[in-house]
Amino acid sequence: MALLTDLINLDLSDTTEKIIAEYIWIGGSGLDMRSKARTITGPVDDPSKLPKWNYDGSSTGQAPGRTANPQAIYKDPFRRGNNILVMCDCYTPAGEPIPTNKRFNAAKVFSNPDVIAEVPWYGIEQEYTLLQKDIGWPLGWPVGGFPGPQGPYYCGTGADKAFGRDIVDAHYKACLYAGINISGINGEVMPGQWEFQVGPVVGISAGDQVWVARYILERITEIAGVVVSFDPKPIKGDWNGAGAHTNYSTESMRRDGGYEIIKKAIEKLGLRHKEHIAAYGEGNERRLTGRHETADINTFLWGVANRGASIRVGRETEQNGKGYFEDRRPASNMDPYIVTSMIAETTILWKP
């Protein structure tokens, strides 16, 4: 008698050309992820070859009659073989982008010839917190209590310092398998909090890859019976919040003399500080307090090697006279389509 795990791990490639495509889209909250699967003839590596697929928008907080349009394909680390994950954006029956479709406007920015010419690179540091499912308290924390103060947990090792490493490592390998350019992971300052980095990735692909990496993490925590939270300040008090620091450079910044371009870009970002903060994630005011390695939400500050700044420039960038900078303002629950395209729009297209 076959076990359930045997059936889940069945290799279909020897018996059929059909594959399973898991369509993924963003739900009505703008942060929740939805997905459903369909059978198609494969293999497929071009999203334009995939059919659009409608779904019940009234059950996702997006009103009735919605269509998911395939935009990017990744290998499926859960079903493996030729099966795929399909990142979609969503439209009304009339073909208009729905309000939670932030990819549509981002794609407009990234298809602008001036932006294309600058080949914008992004590296996004996605922080998150693992929670015990039934009580919503961080993994590894005593029920109703607190662990020792921050200090030993950042990049820590040991059963009393690192909580959930099996989930983190499974996610790391699953993202690599899927074809996501995940560049690293580490334990964060608050126990039960972790980070993965995606990048360098060019243009709209940065948003696609971060969303699919989040989806894979949600699926792995589902298997593990743990909840993942992208709340920017999951625990009140003297505990670090969770951000999504966004590293950025353009072709001009990466060339000799690029440091002057970087400083001009940062000046522009300062002039639009309020607009960026408004778009950088819900609840960010609980995180950007001027403490715990953040700048105050109402203050724009940049500096070299300054973790308390809004924008941080690396020491190496200053020394080399070229490189990249880090926008430390985005919250962990930010929409990467909004953040990446807004940075490009402000630094490349916007004329003060």
mmCIF file of C-alpha atoms in Angstrom:
data_model
loop_
_atom_site.group_PDB
_atom_site.id
_atom_site.type_symbol
_atom_site.label_atom_id
_atom_site.label_comp_id
_atom_site.label_asym_id
_atom_site.label_seq_id
_atom_site.Cartn_x
_atom_site.Cartn_y
_atom_site.Cartn_z
ATOM 1 C CA MET A 1 0.000 0.000 0.000
ATOM 2 C CA ALA A 2 1.396 3.382 -1.037
ATOM 3 C CA LEU A 3 1.896 5.977 1.672
ATOM 4 C CA LEU A 4 0.619 9.520 1.299
ATOM 5 C CA THR A 5 4.188 10.785 0.931
ATOM 6 C CA ASP A 6 4.782 8.283 -1.879
ATOM 7 C CA LEU A 7 1.843 9.675 -3.819
ATOM 8 C CA ILE A 8 2.804 13.299 -3.180
ATOM 9 C CA ASN A 9 6.290 12.550 -4.540
ATOM 10 C CA LEU A 10 5.113 10.678 -7.641
ATOM 11 C CA ASP A 11 7.266 11.431 -10.695
ATOM 12 C CA LEU A 12 4.818 12.165 -13.514
ATOM 13 C CA SER A 13 7.416 12.596 -16.258
ATOM 14 C CA ASP A 14 7.500 8.878 -17.119
ATOM 15 C CA THR A 15 3.748 8.570 -17.608
ATOM 16 C CA THR A 16 2.456 11.857 -19.062
ATOM 17 C CA GLU A 17 3.499 15.074 -20.813
ATOM 18 C CA LYS A 18 1.073 16.973 -18.608
ATOM 19 C CA ILE A 19 2.432 19.169 -15.843
ATOM 20 C CA ILE A 20 0.932 21.060 -12.908
ATOM 21 C CA ALA A 21 1.061 24.858 -12.978
ATOM 22 C CA GLU A 22 0.443 26.599 -9.642
ATOM 23 C CA TYR A 23 -0.942 30.071 -10.410
ATOM 24 C CA ILE A 24 0.002 32.599 -7.693
ATOM 25 C CA TRP A 25 -1.518 36.039 -7.186
ATOM 26 C CA ILE A 26 -1.783 38.739 -4.524
ATOM 27 C CA GLY A 27 -5.070 38.839 -2.596
ATOM 28 C CA GLY A 28 -7.303 41.709 -1.569
ATOM 29 C CA SER A 29 -5.248 42.846 1.424
ATOM 30 C CA GLY A 30 -2.295 43.539 -0.858
ATOM 31 C CA LEU A 31 -0.145 41.187 1.226
ATOM 32 C CA ASP A 32 -1.969 37.851 1.361
ATOM 33 C CA MET A 33 -1.025 35.350 -1.322
ATOM 34 C CA ARG A 34 -3.475 33.069 -3.097
ATOM 35 C CA SER A 35 -2.856 30.169 -5.474
ATOM 36 C CA LYS A 36 -4.566 27.358 -7.314
ATOM 37 C CA ALA A 37 -3.317 24.658 -9.656
ATOM 38 C CA ARG A 38 -4.236 23.528 -13.148
ATOM 39 C CA THR A 39 -3.078 20.820 -15.516
ATOM 40 C CA ILE A 40 -1.453 21.846 -18.791
ATOM 41 C CA THR A 41 0.648 20.186 -21.454
ATOM 42 C CA GLY A 42 4.314 20.862 -20.793
ATOM 43 C CA PRO A 43 7.030 21.680 -20.431
ATOM 44 C CA VAL A 44 6.452 25.453 -20.492
ATOM 45 C CA ASP A 45 9.071 28.156 -19.874
ATOM 46 C CA ASP A 46 7.360 31.198 -21.440
ATOM 47 C CA PRO A 47 4.501 32.815 -19.459
ATOM 48 C CA SER A 48 2.929 34.125 -22.669
ATOM 49 C CA LYS A 49 2.264 30.508 -23.663
ATOM 50 C CA LEU A 50 0.116 29.968 -20.568
ATOM 51 C CA PRO A 51 -3.622 30.666 -20.499
ATOM 52 C CA LYS A 52 -5.157 33.394 -18.374
ATOM 53 C CA TRP A 53 -7.310 32.009 -15.578
ATOM 54 C CA ASN A 54 -10.260 33.528 -13.788
ATOM 55 C CA TYR A 55 -10.957 33.187 -10.065
ATOM 56 C CA ASP A 56 -13.637 34.129 -7.565
ATOM 57 C CA GLY A 57 -12.615 37.643 -6.571
ATOM 58 C CA SER A 58 -15.531 37.917 -4.129
ATOM 59 C CA SER A 59 -13.745 35.339 -1.966
ATOM 60 C CA THR A 60 -10.377 37.139 -2.030
ATOM 61 C CA GLY A 61 -11.602 40.637 -1.204
ATOM 62 C CA GLN A 62 -11.295 41.700 -4.840
ATOM 63 C CA ALA A 63 -14.967 41.710 -5.998
ATOM 64 C CA PRO A 64 -16.402 39.153 -8.430
ATOM 65 C CA GLY A 65 -14.983 38.220 -11.815
ATOM 66 C CA ARG A 66 -11.204 38.530 -11.791
ATOM 67 C CA THR A 67 -8.538 37.152 -14.132
ATOM 68 C CA ALA A 68 -4.974 36.086 -13.264
ATOM 69 C CA ASN A 69 -2.519 36.786 -16.093
ATOM 70 C CA PRO A 70 0.760 34.802 -16.062
ATOM 71 C CA GLN A 71 3.847 37.041 -15.892
ATOM 72 C CA ALA A 72 6.777 34.924 -14.649
ATOM 73 C CA ILE A 73 7.562 31.209 -14.336
ATOM 74 C CA TYR A 74 9.658 29.417 -11.712
ATOM 75 C CA LYS A 75 10.375 25.747 -11.086
ATOM 76 C CA ASP A 76 8.122 24.212 -8.454
ATOM 77 C CA PRO A 77 10.238 22.992 -5.492
ATOM 78 C CA PHE A 78 7.256 21.195 -3.953
ATOM 79 C CA ARG A 79 6.102 19.079 -6.913
ATOM 80 C CA ARG A 80 9.444 19.213 -8.746
ATOM 81 C CA GLY A 81 9.861 17.625 -12.188
ATOM 82 C CA ASN A 82 8.604 19.922 -14.960
ATOM 83 C CA ASN A 83 5.922 21.418 -12.716
ATOM 84 C CA ILE A 84 5.960 25.195 -12.324
ATOM 85 C CA LEU A 85 5.020 28.143 -10.145
ATOM 86 C CA VAL A 86 3.419 30.981 -12.118
ATOM 87 C CA MET A 87 3.445 34.549 -10.764
ATOM 88 C CA CYS A 88 0.407 36.416 -12.040
ATOM 89 C CA ASP A 89 -1.050 39.894 -11.919
ATOM 90 C CA CYS A 90 -4.791 40.457 -11.935
ATOM 91 C CA TYR A 91 -7.342 42.280 -14.079
ATOM 92 C CA THR A 92 -11.076 42.939 -14.375
ATOM 93 C CA PRO A 93 -13.068 41.144 -17.069
ATOM 94 C CA ALA A 94 -12.688 44.335 -19.135
ATOM 95 C CA GLY A 95 -8.906 44.051 -18.936
ATOM 96 C CA GLU A 96 -8.277 46.860 -16.433
ATOM 97 C CA PRO A 97 -5.720 46.251 -13.650
ATOM 98 C CA ILE A 98 -7.438 45.792 -10.284
ATOM 99 C CA PRO A 99 -6.417 48.044 -7.338
ATOM 100 C CA THR A 100 -4.084 45.440 -5.792
ATOM 101 C CA ASN A 101 -2.257 44.959 -9.101
ATOM 102 C CA LYS A 102 0.807 47.091 -8.363
ATOM 103 C CA ARG A 103 2.853 45.236 -10.976
ATOM 104 C CA PHE A 104 1.023 46.982 -13.836
ATOM 105 C CA ASN A 105 2.312 50.488 -13.039
ATOM 106 C CA ALA A 106 5.723 49.149 -12.021
ATOM 107 C CA ALA A 107 6.061 47.534 -15.445
ATOM 108 C CA LYS A 108 5.340 50.927 -17.042
ATOM 109 C CA VAL A 109 8.228 52.488 -15.109
ATOM 110 C CA PHE A 110 10.618 49.651 -15.919
ATOM 111 C CA SER A 111 9.707 49.721 -19.625
ATOM 112 C CA ASN A 112 10.569 53.440 -19.889
ATOM 113 C CA PRO A 113 13.593 53.763 -22.210
ATOM 114 C CA ASP A 114 15.448 55.992 -19.727
ATOM 115 C CA VAL A 115 15.035 53.365 -16.997
ATOM 116 C CA ILE A 116 15.968 50.491 -19.310
ATOM 117 C CA ALA A 117 19.169 52.331 -20.273
ATOM 118 C CA GLU A 118 20.185 52.573 -16.602
ATOM 119 C CA VAL A 119 19.742 48.805 -15.928
ATOM 120 C CA PRO A 120 18.555 49.261 -12.309
ATOM 121 C CA TRP A 121 19.821 46.564 -9.948
ATOM 122 C CA TYR A 122 18.038 45.700 -6.718
ATOM 123 C CA GLY A 123 19.006 43.654 -3.702
ATOM 124 C CA ILE A 124 16.160 43.302 -1.208
ATOM 125 C CA GLU A 125 16.728 42.192 2.391
ATOM 126 C CA GLN A 126 13.435 40.607 3.429
ATOM 127 C CA GLU A 127 13.052 40.268 7.185
ATOM 128 C CA TYR A 128 10.278 38.195 8.755
ATOM 129 C CA THR A 129 9.254 36.665 12.079
ATOM 130 C CA LEU A 130 8.302 33.046 12.740
ATOM 131 C CA LEU A 131 5.362 32.647 15.131
ATOM 132 C CA GLN A 132 3.966 29.707 17.087
ATOM 133 C CA LYS A 133 0.742 28.883 15.256
ATOM 134 C CA ASP A 134 -1.799 28.629 18.059
ATOM 135 C CA ILE A 135 -0.667 31.558 20.200
ATOM 136 C CA GLY A 136 0.875 34.024 17.706
ATOM 137 C CA TRP A 137 4.035 34.380 19.831
ATOM 138 C CA PRO A 138 7.550 34.255 18.321
ATOM 139 C CA LEU A 139 9.075 30.832 17.774
ATOM 140 C CA GLY A 140 11.420 29.863 20.614
ATOM 141 C CA TRP A 141 9.936 32.366 23.088
ATOM 142 C CA PRO A 142 8.469 31.023 26.333
ATOM 143 C CA VAL A 143 4.667 31.051 26.250
ATOM 144 C CA GLY A 144 3.476 34.316 27.778
ATOM 145 C CA GLY A 145 7.057 35.339 28.525
ATOM 146 C CA PHE A 146 10.198 36.790 27.004
ATOM 147 C CA PRO A 147 13.657 35.483 26.154
ATOM 148 C CA GLY A 148 16.853 37.170 27.270
ATOM 149 C CA PRO A 149 17.583 40.607 25.806
ATOM 150 C CA GLN A 150 18.851 41.119 22.276
ATOM 151 C CA GLY A 151 22.523 40.552 21.636
ATOM 152 C CA PRO A 152 23.287 36.849 21.168
ATOM 153 C CA TYR A 153 20.674 36.124 18.492
ATOM 154 C CA TYR A 154 21.916 37.999 15.405
ATOM 155 C CA CYS A 155 23.656 35.359 13.246
ATOM 156 C CA GLY A 156 23.626 33.216 16.390
ATOM 157 C CA THR A 157 23.993 29.454 16.651
ATOM 158 C CA GLY A 158 22.685 27.032 19.207
ATOM 159 C CA ALA A 159 19.296 25.791 20.389
ATOM 160 C CA ASP A 160 18.947 28.741 22.783
ATOM 161 C CA LYS A 161 19.665 31.375 20.122
ATOM 162 C CA ALA A 162 18.474 30.197 16.682
ATOM 163 C CA PHE A 163 14.822 29.188 16.374
ATOM 164 C CA GLY A 164 13.486 27.754 13.105
ATOM 165 C CA ARG A 165 16.720 27.194 11.191
ATOM 166 C CA ASP A 166 15.286 24.093 9.474
ATOM 167 C CA ILE A 167 12.529 26.258 7.964
ATOM 168 C CA VAL A 168 15.019 28.923 6.918
ATOM 169 C CA ASP A 169 17.397 26.473 5.263
ATOM 170 C CA ALA A 170 14.554 24.633 3.519
ATOM 171 C CA HIS A 171 13.377 27.974 2.140
ATOM 172 C CA TYR A 172 16.895 28.901 1.007
ATOM 173 C CA LYS A 173 17.307 25.698 -0.993
ATOM 174 C CA ALA A 174 13.745 25.782 -2.358
ATOM 175 C CA CYS A 175 14.307 29.306 -3.714
ATOM 176 C CA LEU A 176 17.561 28.266 -5.386
ATOM 177 C CA TYR A 177 15.762 25.283 -6.921
ATOM 178 C CA ALA A 178 12.954 27.544 -8.170
ATOM 179 C CA GLY A 179 15.408 29.852 -9.951
ATOM 180 C CA ILE A 180 15.116 32.797 -7.581
ATOM 181 C CA ASN A 181 18.354 34.743 -7.190
ATOM 182 C CA ILE A 182 18.390 34.380 -3.412
ATOM 183 C CA SER A 183 21.817 35.515 -2.265
ATOM 184 C CA GLY A 184 21.835 34.665 1.422
ATOM 185 C CA ILE A 185 20.071 34.220 4.773
ATOM 186 C CA ASN A 186 20.825 35.123 8.374
ATOM 187 C CA GLY A 187 19.328 35.140 11.831
ATOM 188 C CA GLU A 188 18.207 38.619 12.890
ATOM 189 C CA VAL A 189 18.568 40.712 16.059
ATOM 190 C CA MET A 190 15.256 39.685 17.604
ATOM 191 C CA PRO A 191 15.018 35.948 18.377
ATOM 192 C CA GLY A 192 12.623 34.155 16.035
ATOM 193 C CA GLN A 193 13.289 36.739 13.342
ATOM 194 C CA TRP A 194 15.193 35.920 10.147
ATOM 195 C CA GLU A 195 16.165 37.503 6.852
ATOM 196 C CA PHE A 196 16.687 36.378 3.286
ATOM 197 C CA GLN A 197 18.166 38.464 0.504
ATOM 198 C CA VAL A 198 17.060 38.486 -3.132
ATOM 199 C CA GLY A 199 19.376 40.057 -5.680
ATOM 200 C CA PRO A 200 20.990 41.470 -7.570
ATOM 201 C CA VAL A 201 17.950 41.413 -9.846
ATOM 202 C CA VAL A 202 17.138 43.827 -12.671
ATOM 203 C CA GLY A 203 13.910 45.817 -12.898
ATOM 204 C CA ILE A 204 10.478 44.213 -12.612
ATOM 205 C CA SER A 205 12.000 40.803 -11.907
ATOM 206 C CA ALA A 206 12.962 41.999 -8.419
ATOM 207 C CA GLY A 207 9.293 42.306 -7.468
ATOM 208 C CA ASP A 208 8.399 38.976 -9.070
ATOM 209 C CA GLN A 209 11.175 37.147 -7.263
ATOM 210 C CA VAL A 210 10.471 38.615 -3.828
ATOM 211 C CA TRP A 211 6.774 37.756 -4.095
ATOM 212 C CA VAL A 212 7.481 34.170 -5.175
ATOM 213 C CA ALA A 213 10.103 33.810 -2.432
ATOM 214 C CA ARG A 214 7.450 34.961 0.065
ATOM 215 C CA TYR A 215 5.010 32.432 -1.381
ATOM 216 C CA ILE A 216 7.524 29.609 -1.026
ATOM 217 C CA LEU A 217 8.156 30.663 2.576
ATOM 218 C CA GLU A 218 4.416 30.649 3.307
ATOM 219 C CA ARG A 219 4.145 27.133 1.884
ATOM 220 C CA ILE A 220 7.109 25.837 3.902
ATOM 221 C CA THR A 221 5.819 27.326 7.156
ATOM 222 C CA GLU A 222 2.423 25.783 6.346
ATOM 223 C CA ILE A 223 4.118 22.359 6.190
ATOM 224 C CA ALA A 224 6.023 23.067 9.410
ATOM 225 C CA GLY A 225 2.919 24.236 11.306
ATOM 226 C CA VAL A 226 4.439 27.663 11.924
ATOM 227 C CA VAL A 227 3.118 31.122 10.959
ATOM 228 C CA VAL A 228 5.278 33.652 9.127
ATOM 229 C CA SER A 229 4.655 37.328 9.911
ATOM 230 C CA PHE A 230 5.760 40.297 7.835
ATOM 231 C CA ASP A 231 4.560 42.779 10.464
ATOM 232 C CA PRO A 232 7.165 45.569 10.754
ATOM 233 C CA LYS A 233 6.976 45.591 14.569
ATOM 234 C CA PRO A 234 5.526 42.268 15.742
ATOM 235 C CA ILE A 235 6.543 42.732 19.392
ATOM 236 C CA LYS A 236 6.284 46.040 21.244
ATOM 237 C CA GLY A 237 9.117 47.301 23.407
ATOM 238 C CA ASP A 238 12.874 46.939 23.216
ATOM 239 C CA TRP A 239 12.889 44.556 20.273
ATOM 240 C CA ASN A 240 13.980 45.236 16.707
ATOM 241 C CA GLY A 241 11.330 45.603 14.039
ATOM 242 C CA ALA A 242 11.353 43.954 10.626
ATOM 243 C CA GLY A 243 12.252 45.785 7.430
ATOM 244 C CA ALA A 244 12.951 45.207 3.777
ATOM 245 C CA HIS A 245 16.097 47.249 3.170
ATOM 246 C CA THR A 246 16.386 47.856 -0.552
ATOM 247 C CA ASN A 247 19.835 48.108 -2.135
ATOM 248 C CA TYR A 248 19.895 49.947 -5.444
ATOM 249 C CA SER A 249 22.221 51.036 -8.191
ATOM 250 C CA THR A 250 22.064 52.168 -11.809
ATOM 251 C CA GLU A 251 24.542 51.862 -14.640
ATOM 252 C CA SER A 252 25.645 55.456 -14.026
ATOM 253 C CA MET A 253 26.213 54.765 -10.326
ATOM 254 C CA ARG A 254 28.291 51.684 -11.043
ATOM 255 C CA ARG A 255 30.666 53.534 -13.397
ATOM 256 C CA ASP A 256 33.636 55.669 -12.388
ATOM 257 C CA GLY A 257 32.364 58.906 -10.906
ATOM 258 C CA GLY A 258 29.119 57.214 -9.875
ATOM 259 C CA TYR A 259 29.311 58.497 -6.312
ATOM 260 C CA GLU A 260 28.231 61.948 -7.504
ATOM 261 C CA ILE A 261 25.222 60.350 -9.238
ATOM 262 C CA ILE A 262 24.427 58.508 -6.009
ATOM 263 C CA LYS A 263 24.448 61.737 -4.005
ATOM 264 C CA LYS A 264 22.121 63.424 -6.522
ATOM 265 C CA ALA A 265 19.764 60.431 -6.368
ATOM 266 C CA ILE A 266 19.723 60.568 -2.559
ATOM 267 C CA GLU A 267 18.939 64.288 -2.699
ATOM 268 C CA LYS A 268 15.916 63.505 -4.870
ATOM 269 C CA LEU A 269 14.781 60.788 -2.476
ATOM 270 C CA GLY A 270 14.966 63.289 0.367
ATOM 271 C CA LEU A 271 12.735 65.730 -1.496
ATOM 272 C CA ARG A 272 10.089 62.997 -1.884
ATOM 273 C CA HIS A 273 10.533 61.476 1.575
ATOM 274 C CA LYS A 274 6.864 61.765 2.584
ATOM 275 C CA GLU A 275 5.634 60.183 -0.645
ATOM 276 C CA HIS A 276 8.016 57.255 -0.265
ATOM 277 C CA ILE A 277 7.183 56.704 3.408
ATOM 278 C CA ALA A 278 3.467 56.645 2.552
ATOM 279 C CA ALA A 279 4.129 53.820 0.058
ATOM 280 C CA TYR A 280 6.711 51.833 2.043
ATOM 281 C CA GLY A 281 4.420 49.581 4.095
ATOM 282 C CA GLU A 282 1.617 49.608 6.659
ATOM 283 C CA GLY A 283 2.495 50.156 10.315
ATOM 284 C CA ASN A 284 5.980 51.431 9.510
ATOM 285 C CA GLU A 285 5.574 54.222 12.071
ATOM 286 C CA ARG A 286 5.840 51.544 14.787
ATOM 287 C CA ARG A 287 9.250 50.549 13.401
ATOM 288 C CA LEU A 288 10.846 53.819 12.254
ATOM 289 C CA THR A 289 11.259 55.418 15.670
ATOM 290 C CA GLY A 290 14.894 56.489 15.593
ATOM 291 C CA ARG A 291 15.806 53.469 17.723
ATOM 292 C CA HIS A 292 16.747 49.883 16.888
ATOM 293 C CA GLU A 293 18.840 50.794 13.836
ATOM 294 C CA THR A 294 16.263 53.078 12.217
ATOM 295 C CA ALA A 295 15.846 56.753 11.421
ATOM 296 C CA ASP A 296 12.750 58.539 12.714
ATOM 297 C CA ILE A 297 9.905 58.266 10.196
ATOM 298 C CA ASN A 298 9.572 62.065 9.920
ATOM 299 C CA THR A 299 13.283 62.689 9.378
ATOM 300 C CA PHE A 300 15.293 62.079 6.224
ATOM 301 C CA LEU A 301 18.933 61.375 6.962
ATOM 302 C CA TRP A 302 21.685 59.775 4.934
ATOM 303 C CA GLY A 303 25.236 58.837 5.783
ATOM 304 C CA VAL A 304 28.151 56.544 5.119
ATOM 305 C CA ALA A 305 28.082 53.282 7.106
ATOM 306 C CA ASN A 306 25.245 54.678 9.257
ATOM 307 C CA ARG A 307 22.663 52.061 10.252
ATOM 308 C CA GLY A 308 20.543 54.768 11.856
ATOM 309 C CA ALA A 309 20.052 56.607 8.571
ATOM 310 C CA SER A 310 17.186 56.591 6.079
ATOM 311 C CA ILE A 311 19.700 55.962 3.292
ATOM 312 C CA ARG A 312 23.000 54.244 3.999
ATOM 313 C CA VAL A 313 25.994 54.384 1.665
ATOM 314 C CA GLY A 314 28.580 51.667 2.149
ATOM 315 C CA ARG A 315 32.138 52.553 3.088
ATOM 316 C CA GLU A 316 33.395 50.708 0.012
ATOM 317 C CA THR A 317 31.157 52.755 -2.286
ATOM 318 C CA GLU A 318 32.553 55.976 -0.842
ATOM 319 C CA GLN A 319 36.135 54.727 -1.213
ATOM 320 C CA ASN A 320 35.658 53.456 -4.773
ATOM 321 C CA GLY A 321 33.725 56.513 -5.894
ATOM 322 C CA LYS A 322 30.993 54.282 -7.340
ATOM 323 C CA GLY A 323 28.633 51.498 -6.327
ATOM 324 C CA TYR A 324 25.196 51.401 -4.702
ATOM 325 C CA PHE A 325 23.175 52.657 -1.749
ATOM 326 C CA GLU A 326 20.678 51.129 0.659
ATOM 327 C CA ASP A 327 17.208 52.531 1.311
ATOM 328 C CA ARG A 328 16.539 51.381 4.892
ATOM 329 C CA ARG A 329 13.013 52.795 5.130
ATOM 330 C CA PRO A 330 10.814 50.066 3.555
ATOM 331 C CA ALA A 331 8.887 47.906 6.024
ATOM 332 C CA SER A 332 8.942 44.116 5.860
ATOM 333 C CA ASN A 333 5.367 44.152 4.519
ATOM 334 C CA MET A 334 6.118 46.548 1.665
ATOM 335 C CA ASP A 335 5.056 45.712 -1.884
ATOM 336 C CA PRO A 336 8.310 45.206 -3.823
ATOM 337 C CA TYR A 337 6.657 46.297 -7.070
ATOM 338 C CA ILE A 338 5.846 49.672 -5.495
ATOM 339 C CA VAL A 339 9.181 50.187 -3.740
ATOM 340 C CA THR A 340 11.463 49.199 -6.629
ATOM 341 C CA SER A 341 9.560 51.160 -9.262
ATOM 342 C CA MET A 342 9.199 54.224 -7.023
ATOM 343 C CA ILE A 343 12.948 54.344 -6.361
ATOM 344 C CA ALA A 344 13.623 54.129 -10.104
ATOM 345 C CA GLU A 345 10.986 56.733 -10.913
ATOM 346 C CA THR A 346 12.301 59.209 -8.326
ATOM 347 C CA THR A 347 16.000 58.771 -9.091
ATOM 348 C CA ILE A 348 15.845 58.427 -12.894
ATOM 349 C CA LEU A 349 12.617 59.973 -14.230
ATOM 350 C CA TRP A 350 11.525 62.592 -11.707
ATOM 351 C CA LYS A 351 12.586 66.197 -12.349
ATOM 352 C CA PRO A 352 12.416 68.334 -9.179
#
